[in-house]
Coordinates of C-alpha atoms and ligand atoms in Angstrom, one line a residue:
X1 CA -51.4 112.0 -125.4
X2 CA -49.2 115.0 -124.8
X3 CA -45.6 115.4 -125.7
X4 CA -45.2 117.5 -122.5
X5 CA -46.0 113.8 -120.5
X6 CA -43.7 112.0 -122.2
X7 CA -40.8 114.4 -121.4
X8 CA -42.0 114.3 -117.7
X9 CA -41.7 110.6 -118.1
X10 CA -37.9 110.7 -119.3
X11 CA -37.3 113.1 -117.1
X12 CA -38.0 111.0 -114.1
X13 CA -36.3 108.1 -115.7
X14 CA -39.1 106.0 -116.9
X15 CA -39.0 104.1 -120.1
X16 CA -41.2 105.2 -122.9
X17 CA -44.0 102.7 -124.1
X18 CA -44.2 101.6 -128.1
X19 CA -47.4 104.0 -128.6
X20 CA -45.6 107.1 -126.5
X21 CA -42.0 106.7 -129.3
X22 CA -44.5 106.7 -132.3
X23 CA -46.4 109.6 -130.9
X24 CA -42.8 111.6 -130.8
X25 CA -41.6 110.1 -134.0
X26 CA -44.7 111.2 -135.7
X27 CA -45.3 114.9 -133.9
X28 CA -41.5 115.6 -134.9
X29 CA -42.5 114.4 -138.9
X30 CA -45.9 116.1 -138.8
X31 CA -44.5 119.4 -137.0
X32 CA -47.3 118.9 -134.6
X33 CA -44.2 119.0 -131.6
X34 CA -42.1 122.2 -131.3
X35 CA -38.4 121.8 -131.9
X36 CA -37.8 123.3 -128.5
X37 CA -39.9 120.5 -127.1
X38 CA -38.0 117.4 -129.2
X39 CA -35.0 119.4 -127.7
X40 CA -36.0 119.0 -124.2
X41 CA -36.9 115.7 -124.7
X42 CA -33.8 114.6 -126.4
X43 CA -32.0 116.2 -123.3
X44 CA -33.8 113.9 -121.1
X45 CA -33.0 111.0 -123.2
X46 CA -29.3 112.2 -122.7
X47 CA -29.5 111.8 -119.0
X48 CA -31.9 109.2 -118.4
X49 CA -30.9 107.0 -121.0
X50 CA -33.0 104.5 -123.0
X51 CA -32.5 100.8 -122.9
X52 CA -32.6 98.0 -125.6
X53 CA -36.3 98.4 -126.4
X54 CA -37.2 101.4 -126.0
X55 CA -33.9 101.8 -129.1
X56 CA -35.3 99.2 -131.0
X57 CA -39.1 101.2 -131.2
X58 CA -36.7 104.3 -132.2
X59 CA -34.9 102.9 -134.8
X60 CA -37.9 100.9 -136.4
X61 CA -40.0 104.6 -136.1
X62 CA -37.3 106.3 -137.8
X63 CA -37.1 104.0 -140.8
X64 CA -40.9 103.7 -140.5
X65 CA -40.7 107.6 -141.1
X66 CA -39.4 107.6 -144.8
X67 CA -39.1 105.5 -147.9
X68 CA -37.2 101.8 -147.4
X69 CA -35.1 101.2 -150.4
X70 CA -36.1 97.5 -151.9
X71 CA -32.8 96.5 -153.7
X72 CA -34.3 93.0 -153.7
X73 CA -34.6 92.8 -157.3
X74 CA -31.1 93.5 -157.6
X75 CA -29.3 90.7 -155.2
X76 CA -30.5 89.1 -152.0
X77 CA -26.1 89.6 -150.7
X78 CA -26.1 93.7 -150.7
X79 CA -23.2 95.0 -148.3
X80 CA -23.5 98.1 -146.7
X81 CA -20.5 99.4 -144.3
X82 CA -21.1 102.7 -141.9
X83 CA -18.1 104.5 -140.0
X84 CA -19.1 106.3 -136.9
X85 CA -17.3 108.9 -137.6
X86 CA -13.1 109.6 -137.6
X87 CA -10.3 112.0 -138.6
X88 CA -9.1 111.0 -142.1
X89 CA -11.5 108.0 -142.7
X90 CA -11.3 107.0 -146.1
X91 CA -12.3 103.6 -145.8
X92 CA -15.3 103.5 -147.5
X93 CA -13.5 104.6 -151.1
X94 CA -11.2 101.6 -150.8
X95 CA -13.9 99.4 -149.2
X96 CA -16.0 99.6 -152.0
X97 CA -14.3 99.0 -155.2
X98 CA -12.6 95.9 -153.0
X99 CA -16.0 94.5 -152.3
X100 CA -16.7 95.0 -156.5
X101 CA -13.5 93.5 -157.4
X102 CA -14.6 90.7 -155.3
X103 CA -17.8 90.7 -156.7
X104 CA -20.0 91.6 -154.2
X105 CA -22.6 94.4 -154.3
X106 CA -22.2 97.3 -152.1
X107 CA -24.9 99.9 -152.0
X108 CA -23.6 102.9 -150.0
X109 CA -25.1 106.4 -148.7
X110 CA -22.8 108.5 -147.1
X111 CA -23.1 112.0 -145.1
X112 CA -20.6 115.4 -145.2
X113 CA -18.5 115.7 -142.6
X114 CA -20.0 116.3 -139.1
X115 CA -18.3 117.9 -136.1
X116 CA -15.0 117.2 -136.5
X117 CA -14.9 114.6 -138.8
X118 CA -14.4 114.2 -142.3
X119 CA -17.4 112.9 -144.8
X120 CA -16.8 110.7 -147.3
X121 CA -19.4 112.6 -149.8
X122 CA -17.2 115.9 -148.8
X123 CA -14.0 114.1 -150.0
X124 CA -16.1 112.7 -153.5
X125 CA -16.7 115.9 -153.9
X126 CA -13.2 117.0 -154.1
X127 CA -12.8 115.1 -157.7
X128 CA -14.1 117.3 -160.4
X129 CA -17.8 117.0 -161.9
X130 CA -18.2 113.8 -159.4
X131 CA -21.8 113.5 -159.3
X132 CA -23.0 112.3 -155.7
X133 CA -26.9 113.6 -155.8
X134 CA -28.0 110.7 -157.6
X135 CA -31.7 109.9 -157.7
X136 CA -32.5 106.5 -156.3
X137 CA -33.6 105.1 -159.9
X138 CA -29.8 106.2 -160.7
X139 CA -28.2 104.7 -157.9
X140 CA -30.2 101.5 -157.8
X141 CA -29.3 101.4 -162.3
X142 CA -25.9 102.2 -161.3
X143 CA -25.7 99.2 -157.9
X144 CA -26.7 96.9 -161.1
X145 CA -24.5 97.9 -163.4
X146 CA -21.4 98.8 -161.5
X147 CA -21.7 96.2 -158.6
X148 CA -21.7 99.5 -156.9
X149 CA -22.5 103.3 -156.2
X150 CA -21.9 106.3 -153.7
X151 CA -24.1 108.7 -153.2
X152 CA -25.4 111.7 -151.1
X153 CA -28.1 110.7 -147.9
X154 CA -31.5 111.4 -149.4
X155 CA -33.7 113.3 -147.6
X156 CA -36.8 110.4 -148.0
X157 CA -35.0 107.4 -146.3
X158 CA -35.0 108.3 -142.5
X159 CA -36.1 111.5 -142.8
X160 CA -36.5 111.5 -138.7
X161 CA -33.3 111.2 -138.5
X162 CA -32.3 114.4 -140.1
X163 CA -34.8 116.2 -138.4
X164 CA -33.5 114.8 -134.8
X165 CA -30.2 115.3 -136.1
X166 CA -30.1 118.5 -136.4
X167 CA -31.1 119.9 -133.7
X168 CA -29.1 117.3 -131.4
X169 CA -26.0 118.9 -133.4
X170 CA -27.0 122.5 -131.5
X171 CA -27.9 121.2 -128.6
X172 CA -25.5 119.4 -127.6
X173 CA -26.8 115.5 -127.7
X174 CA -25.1 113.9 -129.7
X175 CA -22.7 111.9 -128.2
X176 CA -25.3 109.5 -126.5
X177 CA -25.7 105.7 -127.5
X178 CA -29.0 105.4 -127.8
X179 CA -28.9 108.6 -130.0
X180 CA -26.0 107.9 -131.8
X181 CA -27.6 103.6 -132.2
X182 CA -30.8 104.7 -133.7
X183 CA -29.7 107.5 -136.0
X184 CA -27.0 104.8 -137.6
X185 CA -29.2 102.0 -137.9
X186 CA -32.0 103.5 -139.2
X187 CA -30.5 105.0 -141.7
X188 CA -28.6 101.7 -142.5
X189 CA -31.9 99.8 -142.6
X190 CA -33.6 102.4 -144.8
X191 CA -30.8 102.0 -147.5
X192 CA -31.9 98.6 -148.4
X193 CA -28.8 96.7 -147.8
X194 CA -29.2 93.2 -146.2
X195 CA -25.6 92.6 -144.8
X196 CA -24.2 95.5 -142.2
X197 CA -20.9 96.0 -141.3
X198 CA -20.2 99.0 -138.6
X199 CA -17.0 100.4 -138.5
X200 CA -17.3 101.9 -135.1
X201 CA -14.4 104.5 -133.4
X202 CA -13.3 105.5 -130.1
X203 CA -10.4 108.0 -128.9
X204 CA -10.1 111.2 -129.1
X205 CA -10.9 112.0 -132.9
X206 CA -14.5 110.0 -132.4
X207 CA -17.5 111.0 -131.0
X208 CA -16.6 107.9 -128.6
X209 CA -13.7 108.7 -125.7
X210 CA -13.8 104.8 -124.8
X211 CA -13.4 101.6 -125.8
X212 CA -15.9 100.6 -123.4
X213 CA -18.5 102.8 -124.8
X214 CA -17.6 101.8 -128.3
X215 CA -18.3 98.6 -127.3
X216 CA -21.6 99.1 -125.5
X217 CA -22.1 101.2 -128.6
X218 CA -21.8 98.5 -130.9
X219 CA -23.7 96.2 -128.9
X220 CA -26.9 98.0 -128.9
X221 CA -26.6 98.5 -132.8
X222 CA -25.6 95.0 -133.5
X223 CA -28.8 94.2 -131.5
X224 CA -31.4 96.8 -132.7
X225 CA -30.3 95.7 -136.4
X226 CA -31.1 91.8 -135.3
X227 CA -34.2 92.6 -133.9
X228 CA -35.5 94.1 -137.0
X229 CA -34.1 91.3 -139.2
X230 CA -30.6 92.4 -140.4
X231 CA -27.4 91.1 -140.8
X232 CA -25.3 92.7 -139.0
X233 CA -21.9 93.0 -137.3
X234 CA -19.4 95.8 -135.6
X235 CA -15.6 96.4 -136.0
X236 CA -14.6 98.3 -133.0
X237 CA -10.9 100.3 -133.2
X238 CA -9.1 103.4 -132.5
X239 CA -9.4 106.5 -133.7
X240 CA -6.5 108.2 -131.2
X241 CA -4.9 108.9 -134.1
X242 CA -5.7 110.2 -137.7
X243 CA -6.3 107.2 -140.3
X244 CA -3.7 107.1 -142.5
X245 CA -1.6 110.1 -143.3
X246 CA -4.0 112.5 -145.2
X247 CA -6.5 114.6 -144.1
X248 CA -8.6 116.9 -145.8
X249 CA -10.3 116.1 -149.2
X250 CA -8.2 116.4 -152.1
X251 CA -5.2 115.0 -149.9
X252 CA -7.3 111.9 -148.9
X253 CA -8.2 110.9 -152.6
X254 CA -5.1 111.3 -153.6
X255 CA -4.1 108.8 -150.4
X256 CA -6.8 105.9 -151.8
X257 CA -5.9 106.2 -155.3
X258 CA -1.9 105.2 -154.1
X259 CA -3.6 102.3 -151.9
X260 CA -5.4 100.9 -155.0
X261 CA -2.3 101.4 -156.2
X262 CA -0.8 99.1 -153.9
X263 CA 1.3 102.0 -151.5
X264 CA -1.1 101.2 -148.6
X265 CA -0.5 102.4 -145.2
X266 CA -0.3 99.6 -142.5
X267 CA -3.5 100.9 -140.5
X268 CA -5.7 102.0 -143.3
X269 CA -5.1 98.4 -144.8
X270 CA -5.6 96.6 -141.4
X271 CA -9.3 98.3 -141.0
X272 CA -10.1 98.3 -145.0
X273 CA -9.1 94.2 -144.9
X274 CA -10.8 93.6 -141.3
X275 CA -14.3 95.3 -142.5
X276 CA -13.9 93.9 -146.3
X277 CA -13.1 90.0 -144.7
X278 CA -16.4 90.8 -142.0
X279 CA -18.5 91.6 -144.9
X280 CA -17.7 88.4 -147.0
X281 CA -18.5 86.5 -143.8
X282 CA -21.8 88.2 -143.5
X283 CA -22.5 86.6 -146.9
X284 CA -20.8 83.2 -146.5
X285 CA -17.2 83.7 -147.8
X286 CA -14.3 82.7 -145.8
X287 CA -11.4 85.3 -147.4
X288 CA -8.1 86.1 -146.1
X289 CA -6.0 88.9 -145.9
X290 CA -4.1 87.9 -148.9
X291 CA -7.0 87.4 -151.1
X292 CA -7.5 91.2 -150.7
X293 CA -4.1 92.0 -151.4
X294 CA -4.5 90.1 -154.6
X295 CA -7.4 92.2 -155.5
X296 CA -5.3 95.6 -155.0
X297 CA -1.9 94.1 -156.9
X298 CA -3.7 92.8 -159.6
X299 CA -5.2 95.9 -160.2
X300 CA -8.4 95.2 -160.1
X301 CA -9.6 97.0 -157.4
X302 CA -8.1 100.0 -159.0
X303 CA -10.3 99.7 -161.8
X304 CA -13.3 99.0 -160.2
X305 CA -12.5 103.0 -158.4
X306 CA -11.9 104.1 -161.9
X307 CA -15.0 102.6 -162.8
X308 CA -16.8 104.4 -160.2
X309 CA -15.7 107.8 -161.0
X310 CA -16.4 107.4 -164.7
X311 CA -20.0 106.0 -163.7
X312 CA -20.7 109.5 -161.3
X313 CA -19.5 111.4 -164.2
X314 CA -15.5 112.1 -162.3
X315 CA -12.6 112.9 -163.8
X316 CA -11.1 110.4 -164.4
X317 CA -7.9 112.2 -165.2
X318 CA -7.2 112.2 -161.5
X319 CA -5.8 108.6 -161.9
X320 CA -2.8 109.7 -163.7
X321 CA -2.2 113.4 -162.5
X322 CA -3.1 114.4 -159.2
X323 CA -3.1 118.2 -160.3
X324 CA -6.6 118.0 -161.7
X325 CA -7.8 117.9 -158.1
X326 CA -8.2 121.1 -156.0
X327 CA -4.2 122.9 -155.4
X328 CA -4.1 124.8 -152.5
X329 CA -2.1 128.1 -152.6
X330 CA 0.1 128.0 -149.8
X331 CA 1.7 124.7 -148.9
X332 CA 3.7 124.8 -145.4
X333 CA 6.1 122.3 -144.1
X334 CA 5.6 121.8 -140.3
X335 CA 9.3 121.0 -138.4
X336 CA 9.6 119.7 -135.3
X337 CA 12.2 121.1 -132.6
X338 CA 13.3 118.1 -130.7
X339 CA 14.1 114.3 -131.7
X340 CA 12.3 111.0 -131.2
X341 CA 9.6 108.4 -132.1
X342 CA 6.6 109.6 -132.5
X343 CA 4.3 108.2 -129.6
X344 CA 0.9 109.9 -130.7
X345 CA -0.7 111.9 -132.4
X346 CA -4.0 113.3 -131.2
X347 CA -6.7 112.9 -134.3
X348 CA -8.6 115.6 -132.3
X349 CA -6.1 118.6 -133.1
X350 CA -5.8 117.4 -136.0
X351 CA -9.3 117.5 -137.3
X352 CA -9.1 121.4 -135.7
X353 CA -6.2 122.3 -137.7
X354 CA -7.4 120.6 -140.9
X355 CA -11.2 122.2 -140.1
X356 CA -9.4 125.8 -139.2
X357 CA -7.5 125.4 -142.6
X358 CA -10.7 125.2 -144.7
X359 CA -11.4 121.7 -144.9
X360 CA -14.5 121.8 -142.9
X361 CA -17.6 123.6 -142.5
X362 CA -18.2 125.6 -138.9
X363 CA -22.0 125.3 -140.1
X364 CA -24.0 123.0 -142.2
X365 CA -24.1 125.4 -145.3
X366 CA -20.2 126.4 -145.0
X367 CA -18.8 126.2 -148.2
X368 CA -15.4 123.7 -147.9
X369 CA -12.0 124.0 -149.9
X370 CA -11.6 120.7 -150.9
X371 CA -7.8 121.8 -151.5
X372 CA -6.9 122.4 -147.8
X373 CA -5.3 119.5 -145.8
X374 CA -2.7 118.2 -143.9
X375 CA -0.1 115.8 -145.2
X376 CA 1.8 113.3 -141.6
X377 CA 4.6 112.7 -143.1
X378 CA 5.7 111.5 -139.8
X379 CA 3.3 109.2 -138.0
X380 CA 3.3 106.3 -135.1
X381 CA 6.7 104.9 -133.7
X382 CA 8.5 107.2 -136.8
X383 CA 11.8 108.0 -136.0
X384 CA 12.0 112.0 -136.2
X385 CA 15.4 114.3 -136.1
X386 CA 15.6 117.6 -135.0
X387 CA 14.5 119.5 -138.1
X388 CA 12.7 117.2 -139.9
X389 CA 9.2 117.8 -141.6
X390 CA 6.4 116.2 -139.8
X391 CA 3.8 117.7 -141.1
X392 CA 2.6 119.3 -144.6
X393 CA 0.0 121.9 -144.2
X394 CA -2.2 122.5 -147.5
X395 CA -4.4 126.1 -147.3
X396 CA -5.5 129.1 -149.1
X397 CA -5.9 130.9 -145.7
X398 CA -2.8 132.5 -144.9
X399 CA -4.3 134.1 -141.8
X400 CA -5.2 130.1 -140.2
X401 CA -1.3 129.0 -140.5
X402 CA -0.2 130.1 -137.0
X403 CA -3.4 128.2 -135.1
X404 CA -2.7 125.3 -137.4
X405 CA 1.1 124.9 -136.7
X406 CA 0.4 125.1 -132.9
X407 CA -1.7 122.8 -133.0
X408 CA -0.1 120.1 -135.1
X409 CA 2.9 120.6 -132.9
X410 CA 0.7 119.9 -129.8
X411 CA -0.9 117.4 -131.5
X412 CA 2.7 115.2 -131.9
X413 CA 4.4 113.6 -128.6
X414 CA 7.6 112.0 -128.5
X415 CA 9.2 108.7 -126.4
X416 CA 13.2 108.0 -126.8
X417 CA 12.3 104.4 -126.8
X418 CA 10.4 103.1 -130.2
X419 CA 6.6 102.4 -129.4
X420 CA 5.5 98.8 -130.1
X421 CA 3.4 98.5 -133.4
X422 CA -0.1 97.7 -132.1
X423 CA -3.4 96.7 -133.9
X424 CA -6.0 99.2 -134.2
X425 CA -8.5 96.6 -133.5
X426 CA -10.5 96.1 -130.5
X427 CA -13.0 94.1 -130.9
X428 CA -15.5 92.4 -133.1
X429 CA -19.4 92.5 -132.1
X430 CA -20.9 89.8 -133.8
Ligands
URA1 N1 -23.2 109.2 -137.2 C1 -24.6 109.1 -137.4 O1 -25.1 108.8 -138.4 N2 -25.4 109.5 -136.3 C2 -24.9 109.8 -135.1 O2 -25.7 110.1 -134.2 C3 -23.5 109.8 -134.9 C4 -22.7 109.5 -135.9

């Protein structure tokens, strides 16, 4: 068999056989297949597509390509959650110590930030001595122990993926749903987790434009992860607009500490709740909203995050004084010039402005200032005077203020009339 066939074959359209997506899977392991040719090929794949199947064979020959975590011996109910990506997404750091306080397990692996959006092991980062390279003996101790742990992708569990990954980051083939279905998957599959609940975006801050092909998205995942025997289910909503009102990493940690605190912005609780009540379902419990509010005002959720950053060696400090976590320098208040609700505000400028700032890396070994951020302190159907602050900009780059002002401004639109609040929620793919 020869990898210049099977390109042919995409090329024209056709769909590749089980024995022709192992043959790729295996040259791009063994190195036995160029990266300029796995680069070709994965163009083809962009235009030509892949249905159900052929997806399937991709996925199960990604996992196939590394270690399979077995977290049997810990709990036969083990929640895993996955974000597609999204402009201040913090969910996962109040979706976990929810899913603790409720006494679920919740084995997580998480990525850096990617493209323009943020990564949750980026924002862990952000609180001092947090420990996310944990070896899987440490996770799995700390899963046990702690009902739950966060920690860095390995390298051994999908390793295809990251190999593929890569090089569709540079080459512009990413965005495609066959792409995007097997890379999620199989990395969800390989982290040992029985139950699966997707968290998966569209607007202009995902990789996603469309509902529709969030949907068709989710589809294919929720099917892939059937056919090879999990649990599995997909929370579709909007990312038009930044999650909550930080973004950047210090700034968000800061944001999920006041939510466990019980401050909770309306949409970051409305996708933490929707995702925490799909992944009691998953493993037979029937919750409402209001048992999850319980779980933040009694504090217990709180403690569980405490518990967390104590257990990956945090500071725990953080808790009662936010100055422990990264300062920026320069802090800049962002006024607006005319007066209005706000109507949007496009996630995609500003992920560039919080990227331009600092907070995000151009390439994969960029260092990141975990200080830098932005602050909405105006967001959706806000009421904003002449004058007033709508933004705070957090940097130690003087020379990125000008960009990142123009582009918050751009970034805001204003109605005279006040917007009707509207779910973020789009649909659920069971
Ligand atoms: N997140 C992933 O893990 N993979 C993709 O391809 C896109 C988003």
């Amino acid at each position: 068999m020869k990898i210049i066939d099977i390109i042919e074959k995409k090329k024209k359209g056709e769909a590749l056989t089980d024995t022709e997506i192992k043959f790729f899977i295996d040259g791009v392991m063994k190195g036995s297949i160029e990266d300029y040719q796995t680069s070709a090929l994965l163009m083809a794949i962009y235009f030509r597509g892949m249905n159900l199947e052929e997806t399937t064979l991709l996925t199960k020959y990604m996992v196939e390509s590394g270690e399979i975590l077995d977290l049997s011996d810990i709990s036969d109910n083990i929640i895993d959650k996955h974000s597609t990506g999204g402009v201040g997404d913090k969910i996962t750091l109040m979706f976990l110590p929810i899913m603790a306080a409720a006494g679920m397990y919740t084995a997580k692996l998480s990525g850096r930030g990617l493209g323009h959006t943020g990564g949750t092991i980026d924002k862990l980062e952000a609180i001092p001595n947090f420990r996310t390279d944990l070896s899987i003996e440490e996770f799995k101790e700390k899963v046990k122990t702690h009902k739950t742990a966060i920690a860095a992708q390995t390298l051994s569990l999908a390793p295809a993926d990251g190999k593929l990954y890569a090089l569709r980051d540079v080459t512009s083939t990413v965005d495609i749903i066959p792409l995007i279905a097997s890379s999620v998957v199989s990395k969800k599959i390989a982290s040992g987790a029985n139950h699966i609940v997707l968290d998966v975006k569209y607007g202009s801050g995902a990789f996603l434009k469309t509902p529709e092909d969030a949907q068709k998205l989710s589809e294919i995942m929720v099917e892939v992860g059937k056919r090879l025997n999990r649990n599995i289910c997909a929370v579709i909503s909007s990312m038009n607009q930044p999650l909550g009102r930080a973004v950047g990493n210090s700034v968000e940690i800061q944001e999920v500490i006041e939510f466990l605190k019980g401050n909770m912005e309306p949409d970051l609780k409305e996708i933490t709740f929707t995702l925490a009540k799909k992944a009691l379902e998953k493993a037979n419990r029937h919750e409402d909203f209001d048992y999850f509010e319980k779980l933040i005002k009694s504090g217990s959720a709180l403690e569980k995050f405490k518990e967390i950053v104590a257990s990956q060696n945090g500071d725990v400090r953080i808790f009662d004084d936010y100055s422990i976590l990264p300062q920026a320098g320069i802090k800049y208040e962002v006024k607006t010039d005319v007066s209005g609700f706000v109507k949007n505000i496009d996630a995609l400028k500003i992920a560039k402005a919080c990227k331009n700032l600092g907070a995000g890396r151009e390439k994969k070994s960029d260092p990141i200032d975990y200080s830098a951020g932005i602050y909405l302190n105006k967001k959706y159907a806000e009421y904003v005077n002449k004058g007033d602050t709508i933004a705070t900009v957090y940097t130690n780059k003087e020379g990125a203020l000008e960009e990142a002002k123009a582009l918050i401004e751009s970034a805001f639109e204003y109605t005279d009339k006040k917007p009707e609040e509207q779910s973020l929620i789009y649909k659920i793919i069971n």
